[in-house]
C-alpha cells in the first residue's frame, strides 16, 4: 500500500482517504462520495483496530462484513481498499504508540482510557502508509476529530483534514455501526438523544448562558424519556474541548449514553455570539 501510494503521488494524483472499521453505513458513504468528488484517487481502509477497544469491550463481537463493504465501496467508485490483518498492522514486538494528552482523557476518554491512544496510533500508521492529501472524518466522532487534528498539527503530518456533518436517520438518530445492537424498544427511545440536543440548542438560542443548566436539562430529558444509562453529557468549547463558565463562541454539546449493549454518542456544535459586556465610563 505504501509503495502504491508513493507511485500515485509521483504521478501527481491527489489522494483522498476515508479510514473505517468497516460495517459501512450511510455516514461512511457520505464521506466516500465527498472524497470521490474532490480527489483523483479514493482510498478506503477497513480495519477493526484492537488497540482502541478497552479490555472489557467486546472486540470479537464488533461487526465484520468485509464482502458487503467491498460491494458498497465498488458502488462508490473507491479506487483502493486497504484491508490489512491485525498481524500486518501490529506484528509481534510492536512497541510504539501515539498519545495526545489532555483532550484524550475527557468525555469518552474518562470511560475508555486507552481508546484515543489506540485511535491516534492506528490513524498515525494509516497516514504514513496511505500518504493521503486529504483525510475525511465524520463530525459524529467529535472528540476523535479533535484528537486527530491535534495529532496532525503536533506531529506535522502533511495532510488536510475535512470533517463532514453527522448523517442521521429520518427520526434524527445519528448513523452508527452500533445502532444494530439496539432492540426495537431502545431504537425508539434512542431518538431522545438528538431531540435533547436540539432542545438544548433552542434554550441557548433563547438566551440560556449556563452550561450546567444545559447539561442538566439534557440529562433530565434523557432520563425521563428513555431507559438509557448516561456516561456523560457536556457543554464545552468546541475547539479546545475546555470547560466553559458561560456559553459563548463555538460550543460543543456532546453526550454518550448506553442502551443495553450499545453505547451511542452524539453531539452538536453551535456558534453563540454574545455582546461582550462593555465597561461603563465613570
Ligand atoms: O472512526 C472509526 O471508525 C475509527 O476510530 C478509525 C478512525 C477508523 C480508527 O480505527
Short mmCIF file of C-alpha atoms and ligand atoms in Angstrom, two decimals:
data_model
loop_
_atom_site.label_atom_id
_atom_site.label_comp_id
_atom_site.label_asym_id
_atom_site.label_seq_id
_atom_site.Cartn_x
_atom_site.Cartn_y
_atom_site.Cartn_z
CA UNK A 1 0.00 0.00 0.00
CA UNK A 2 2.77 2.44 0.91
CA UNK A 3 4.67 1.74 -2.33
CA UNK A 4 1.49 2.22 -4.36
CA UNK A 5 0.80 5.49 -2.52
CA UNK A 6 4.30 6.78 -3.29
CA UNK A 7 3.85 5.90 -7.01
CA UNK A 8 0.48 7.69 -7.16
CA UNK A 9 1.97 10.81 -5.58
CA UNK A 10 4.89 10.79 -8.04
CA UNK A 11 2.32 10.79 -10.84
CA UNK A 12 0.82 13.92 -9.28
CA UNK A 13 -2.51 12.28 -8.35
CA UNK A 14 -4.45 13.72 -5.44
CA UNK A 15 -5.31 11.10 -2.86
CA UNK A 16 -8.31 11.24 -0.51
CA UNK A 17 -8.55 8.81 2.40
CA UNK A 18 -11.50 7.50 4.43
CA UNK A 19 -10.41 5.34 7.39
CA UNK A 20 -13.08 2.99 8.77
CA UNK A 21 -13.56 -0.13 10.85
CA UNK A 22 -15.93 -1.46 8.19
CA UNK A 23 -19.65 -2.25 8.66
CA UNK A 24 -20.16 0.69 6.31
CA UNK A 25 -23.33 2.76 6.71
CA UNK A 26 -24.74 5.88 5.07
CA UNK A 27 -22.43 8.08 7.18
CA UNK A 28 -19.35 6.39 5.70
CA UNK A 29 -20.88 6.56 2.22
CA UNK A 30 -21.28 10.34 2.52
CA UNK A 31 -17.53 10.58 3.33
CA UNK A 32 -16.70 8.40 0.32
CA UNK A 33 -18.91 10.46 -2.01
CA UNK A 34 -17.28 13.74 -0.93
CA UNK A 35 -13.83 12.14 -1.18
CA UNK A 36 -14.69 10.88 -4.71
CA UNK A 37 -15.78 14.37 -5.83
CA UNK A 38 -12.61 16.00 -4.54
CA UNK A 39 -9.77 13.60 -5.42
CA UNK A 40 -8.20 11.66 -8.30
CA UNK A 41 -7.78 8.58 -6.09
CA UNK A 42 -10.05 7.42 -3.27
CA UNK A 43 -8.61 5.05 -0.67
CA UNK A 44 -10.81 3.36 1.93
CA UNK A 45 -9.31 1.42 4.83
CA UNK A 46 -11.21 -1.31 6.63
CA UNK A 47 -9.51 -2.36 9.83
CA UNK A 48 -11.11 -3.25 13.17
CA UNK A 49 -8.36 -1.82 15.35
CA UNK A 50 -7.90 -3.92 18.51
CA UNK A 51 -5.85 -1.16 20.17
CA UNK A 52 -8.87 1.14 20.51
CA UNK A 53 -11.01 -1.37 22.41
CA UNK A 54 -10.78 -1.49 26.20
CA UNK A 55 -10.04 -4.94 27.69
CA UNK A 56 -13.67 -5.30 28.87
CA UNK A 57 -15.08 -4.27 25.46
CA UNK A 58 -16.18 -6.98 23.08
CA UNK A 59 -13.74 -6.69 20.17
CA UNK A 60 -14.78 -10.12 18.86
CA UNK A 61 -18.43 -9.03 18.60
CA UNK A 62 -17.68 -5.89 16.56
CA UNK A 63 -19.48 -6.31 13.21
CA UNK A 64 -17.23 -7.50 10.39
CA UNK A 65 -18.73 -7.55 6.90
CA UNK A 66 -15.84 -7.17 4.50
CA UNK A 67 -17.55 -8.70 1.46
CA UNK A 68 -20.63 -6.46 1.82
CA UNK A 69 -18.35 -3.43 2.45
CA UNK A 70 -16.34 -4.18 -0.69
CA UNK A 71 -19.55 -4.20 -2.79
CA UNK A 72 -20.61 -0.85 -1.28
CA UNK A 73 -17.14 0.59 -1.89
CA UNK A 74 -17.21 -0.52 -5.52
CA UNK A 75 -20.57 1.21 -5.95
CA UNK A 76 -18.96 4.45 -4.74
CA UNK A 77 -16.05 4.03 -7.19
CA UNK A 78 -13.45 3.61 -4.49
CA UNK A 79 -10.09 3.03 -6.19
CA UNK A 80 -8.26 1.15 -3.44
CA UNK A 81 -9.50 -0.75 -0.39
CA UNK A 82 -6.76 -1.23 2.21
CA UNK A 83 -7.81 -4.14 4.43
CA UNK A 84 -4.78 -5.24 6.45
CA UNK A 85 -4.71 -8.03 9.03
CA UNK A 86 -4.04 -7.36 12.72
CA UNK A 87 -0.68 -9.04 12.35
CA UNK A 88 0.31 -6.80 9.45
CA UNK A 89 -0.56 -3.67 11.43
CA UNK A 90 0.82 -4.89 14.75
CA UNK A 91 3.46 -7.56 14.18
CA UNK A 92 4.92 -9.29 17.22
CA UNK A 93 7.10 -6.98 19.37
CA UNK A 94 5.04 -3.95 18.35
CA UNK A 95 6.04 -1.20 20.84
CA UNK A 96 5.15 2.27 19.53
CA UNK A 97 2.11 4.41 20.37
CA UNK A 98 0.86 7.95 19.85
CA UNK A 99 -0.61 9.74 22.85
CA UNK A 100 -2.46 13.04 22.55
CA UNK A 101 -2.52 14.39 26.07
CA UNK A 102 -5.40 16.07 27.92
CA UNK A 103 -8.09 16.01 25.24
CA UNK A 104 -7.88 12.18 25.15
CA UNK A 105 -8.71 11.99 28.86
CA UNK A 106 -12.04 13.82 28.96
CA UNK A 107 -15.55 12.94 27.65
CA UNK A 108 -15.30 9.41 26.15
CA UNK A 109 -11.69 9.17 27.37
CA UNK A 110 -12.88 9.11 31.01
CA UNK A 111 -14.79 5.92 30.31
CA UNK A 112 -12.45 4.46 27.67
CA UNK A 113 -8.97 5.40 29.00
CA UNK A 114 -6.87 3.78 26.24
CA UNK A 115 -9.30 4.36 23.35
CA UNK A 116 -7.82 7.55 21.84
CA UNK A 117 -4.26 6.27 22.19
CA UNK A 118 -5.39 3.35 20.01
CA UNK A 119 -7.17 5.65 17.55
CA UNK A 120 -4.22 8.07 17.27
CA UNK A 121 -1.76 5.21 16.85
CA UNK A 122 -3.68 3.45 14.10
CA UNK A 123 -4.54 6.65 12.22
CA UNK A 124 -0.90 7.82 12.51
CA UNK A 125 0.18 4.50 11.00
CA UNK A 126 -2.50 4.63 8.30
CA UNK A 127 -1.47 8.17 7.31
CA UNK A 128 2.14 7.03 6.95
CA UNK A 129 1.08 4.04 4.87
CA UNK A 130 -1.58 5.71 2.66
CA UNK A 131 0.06 9.17 2.46
CA UNK A 132 -3.17 10.98 1.53
CA UNK A 133 -3.52 14.66 0.67
CA UNK A 134 -6.84 14.81 2.50
CA UNK A 135 -8.31 12.81 5.37
CA UNK A 136 -12.12 12.63 5.66
CA UNK A 137 -13.74 12.25 9.10
CA UNK A 138 -17.29 12.44 10.45
CA UNK A 139 -18.46 15.03 12.97
CA UNK A 140 -20.34 12.36 14.95
CA UNK A 141 -16.98 11.40 16.49
CA UNK A 142 -16.28 14.98 17.60
CA UNK A 143 -13.63 14.06 20.15
CA UNK A 144 -11.90 11.70 17.72
CA UNK A 145 -11.78 14.59 15.21
CA UNK A 146 -10.26 16.90 17.85
CA UNK A 147 -7.66 14.30 18.92
CA UNK A 148 -6.64 13.53 15.33
CA UNK A 149 -6.46 17.20 14.33
CA UNK A 150 -4.24 17.86 17.34
CA UNK A 151 -2.00 14.89 16.45
CA UNK A 152 -1.73 16.03 12.83
CA UNK A 153 -0.79 19.55 13.94
CA UNK A 154 1.63 18.49 16.69
CA UNK A 155 3.41 15.78 14.69
CA UNK A 156 3.41 17.62 11.34
CA UNK A 157 1.57 15.04 9.27
CA UNK A 158 1.34 16.57 5.78
CA UNK A 159 -2.41 16.07 5.38
CA UNK A 160 -5.51 18.30 5.24
CA UNK A 161 -8.49 17.25 7.36
CA UNK A 162 -12.13 17.59 6.27
CA UNK A 163 -14.86 16.98 8.80
CA UNK A 164 -18.29 16.25 7.36
CA UNK A 165 -21.64 16.64 9.12
CA UNK A 166 -23.26 13.76 11.00
CA UNK A 167 -25.64 11.75 8.82
CA UNK A 168 -28.91 10.95 10.59
CA UNK A 169 -31.84 8.60 10.23
CA UNK A 170 -35.16 10.28 9.37
CA UNK A 171 -36.03 10.49 13.08
CA UNK A 172 -32.70 12.14 13.93
CA UNK A 173 -30.73 9.18 15.32
CA UNK A 174 -27.08 9.54 14.27
CA UNK A 175 -25.97 6.74 11.91
CA UNK A 176 -23.60 4.32 13.64
CA UNK A 177 -22.42 0.73 13.23
CA UNK A 178 -23.54 0.29 16.83
CA UNK A 179 -27.22 1.07 16.10
CA UNK A 180 -27.66 -2.54 15.01
CA UNK A 181 -27.22 -3.63 18.65
CA UNK A 182 -30.38 -1.71 19.66
CA UNK A 183 -33.57 -3.61 20.50
CA UNK A 184 -36.74 -2.33 18.79
CA UNK A 185 -37.74 -0.56 22.03
CA UNK A 186 -34.28 1.00 22.54
CA UNK A 187 -34.20 2.11 18.89
CA UNK A 188 -37.34 4.18 19.54
CA UNK A 189 -36.06 5.51 22.87
CA UNK A 190 -32.67 6.48 21.40
CA UNK A 191 -34.32 9.24 19.37
CA UNK A 192 -34.35 11.24 22.62
CA UNK A 193 -30.60 11.87 22.20
CA UNK A 194 -30.84 14.17 19.22
CA UNK A 195 -34.12 15.65 20.48
CA UNK A 196 -32.42 16.60 23.74
CA UNK A 197 -29.52 18.21 21.85
CA UNK A 198 -31.92 20.23 19.71
CA UNK A 199 -33.88 21.29 22.78
CA UNK A 200 -30.61 22.42 24.40
CA UNK A 201 -29.72 24.36 21.24
CA UNK A 202 -33.09 26.15 21.34
CA UNK A 203 -32.62 27.08 25.01
CA UNK A 204 -29.18 28.52 24.23
CA UNK A 205 -30.55 30.47 21.27
CA UNK A 206 -33.27 31.83 23.56
CA UNK A 207 -30.54 33.16 25.88
CA UNK A 208 -29.54 30.41 28.34
CA UNK A 209 -25.87 31.01 29.19
CA UNK A 210 -25.23 28.49 31.94
CA UNK A 211 -23.58 25.24 30.70
CA UNK A 212 -24.60 23.35 33.85
CA UNK A 213 -28.29 24.14 33.31
CA UNK A 214 -27.98 22.96 29.70
CA UNK A 215 -26.29 19.72 30.76
CA UNK A 216 -28.88 19.09 33.48
CA UNK A 217 -31.73 19.78 31.04
CA UNK A 218 -30.38 17.17 28.61
CA UNK A 219 -29.83 14.63 31.41
CA UNK A 220 -33.39 15.08 32.68
CA UNK A 221 -34.89 14.75 29.20
CA UNK A 222 -32.96 11.50 28.55
CA UNK A 223 -33.78 10.03 31.96
CA UNK A 224 -37.47 10.92 31.77
CA UNK A 225 -37.96 9.60 28.23
CA UNK A 226 -35.76 6.51 27.99
CA UNK A 227 -34.07 3.67 29.82
CA UNK A 228 -30.67 4.94 28.58
CA UNK A 229 -27.78 4.99 31.09
CA UNK A 230 -25.79 8.20 30.73
CA UNK A 231 -21.96 8.06 30.63
CA UNK A 232 -21.67 11.81 30.18
CA UNK A 233 -23.30 14.97 28.87
CA UNK A 234 -21.07 18.02 28.47
CA UNK A 235 -21.18 21.51 27.05
CA UNK A 236 -17.65 22.75 26.26
CA UNK A 237 -15.52 24.85 23.91
CA UNK A 238 -15.68 23.10 20.53
CA UNK A 239 -12.08 23.87 19.57
CA UNK A 240 -10.11 23.35 22.78
CA UNK A 241 -12.61 20.96 24.46
CA UNK A 242 -12.11 23.05 27.62
CA UNK A 243 -15.00 23.64 30.01
CA UNK A 244 -16.97 26.85 29.87
CA UNK A 245 -18.22 29.09 32.68
CA UNK A 246 -20.53 30.81 30.31
CA UNK A 247 -21.84 29.68 26.92
CA UNK A 248 -20.21 31.70 24.15
CA UNK A 249 -18.19 31.20 20.95
CA UNK A 250 -18.04 27.81 19.24
CA UNK A 251 -19.70 25.38 21.62
CA UNK A 252 -19.81 21.56 21.52
CA UNK A 253 -22.63 19.78 23.30
CA UNK A 254 -21.71 16.10 23.42
CA UNK A 255 -23.14 13.00 25.07
CA UNK A 256 -22.65 9.26 25.41
CA UNK A 257 -25.50 7.02 26.54
CA UNK A 258 -25.86 3.25 26.86
CA UNK A 259 -28.91 1.46 25.55
CA UNK A 260 -28.39 -2.18 26.52
CA UNK A 261 -25.16 -3.31 24.77
CA UNK A 262 -24.99 -0.21 22.56
CA UNK A 263 -23.05 2.84 23.68
CA UNK A 264 -24.28 5.70 21.48
CA UNK A 265 -22.57 9.06 21.10
CA UNK A 266 -23.93 12.22 19.54
CA UNK A 267 -23.19 15.93 19.52
CA UNK A 268 -24.00 19.30 18.02
CA UNK A 269 -21.81 22.34 17.51
CA UNK A 270 -23.19 25.85 17.59
CA UNK A 271 -21.72 29.30 17.47
CA UNK A 272 -23.05 31.64 20.11
CA UNK A 273 -22.37 35.30 19.55
CA UNK A 274 -22.95 37.40 22.62
CA UNK A 275 -22.24 41.04 23.05
CA UNK A 276 -19.32 41.35 25.44
CA UNK A 277 -20.17 43.43 28.50
CA UNK A 278 -18.87 46.96 27.98
CA UNK A 279 -17.06 48.91 30.67
CA UNK A 280 -19.14 51.76 31.97
CA UNK A 281 -17.31 55.08 31.81
CA UNK A 282 -17.27 56.81 35.21
O1 LIG B 1 -13.97 6.09 13.48
C1 LIG B 1 -13.51 4.94 13.26
O2 LIG B 1 -14.13 4.12 12.57
C2 LIG B 1 -12.17 4.55 13.83
O3 LIG B 1 -11.98 5.10 15.10
C3 LIG B 1 -10.98 4.88 12.92
C4 LIG B 1 -10.83 6.38 12.69
C5 LIG B 1 -11.16 4.18 11.58
C6 LIG B 1 -9.68 4.36 13.54
O4 LIG B 1 -9.72 3.00 13.76
#
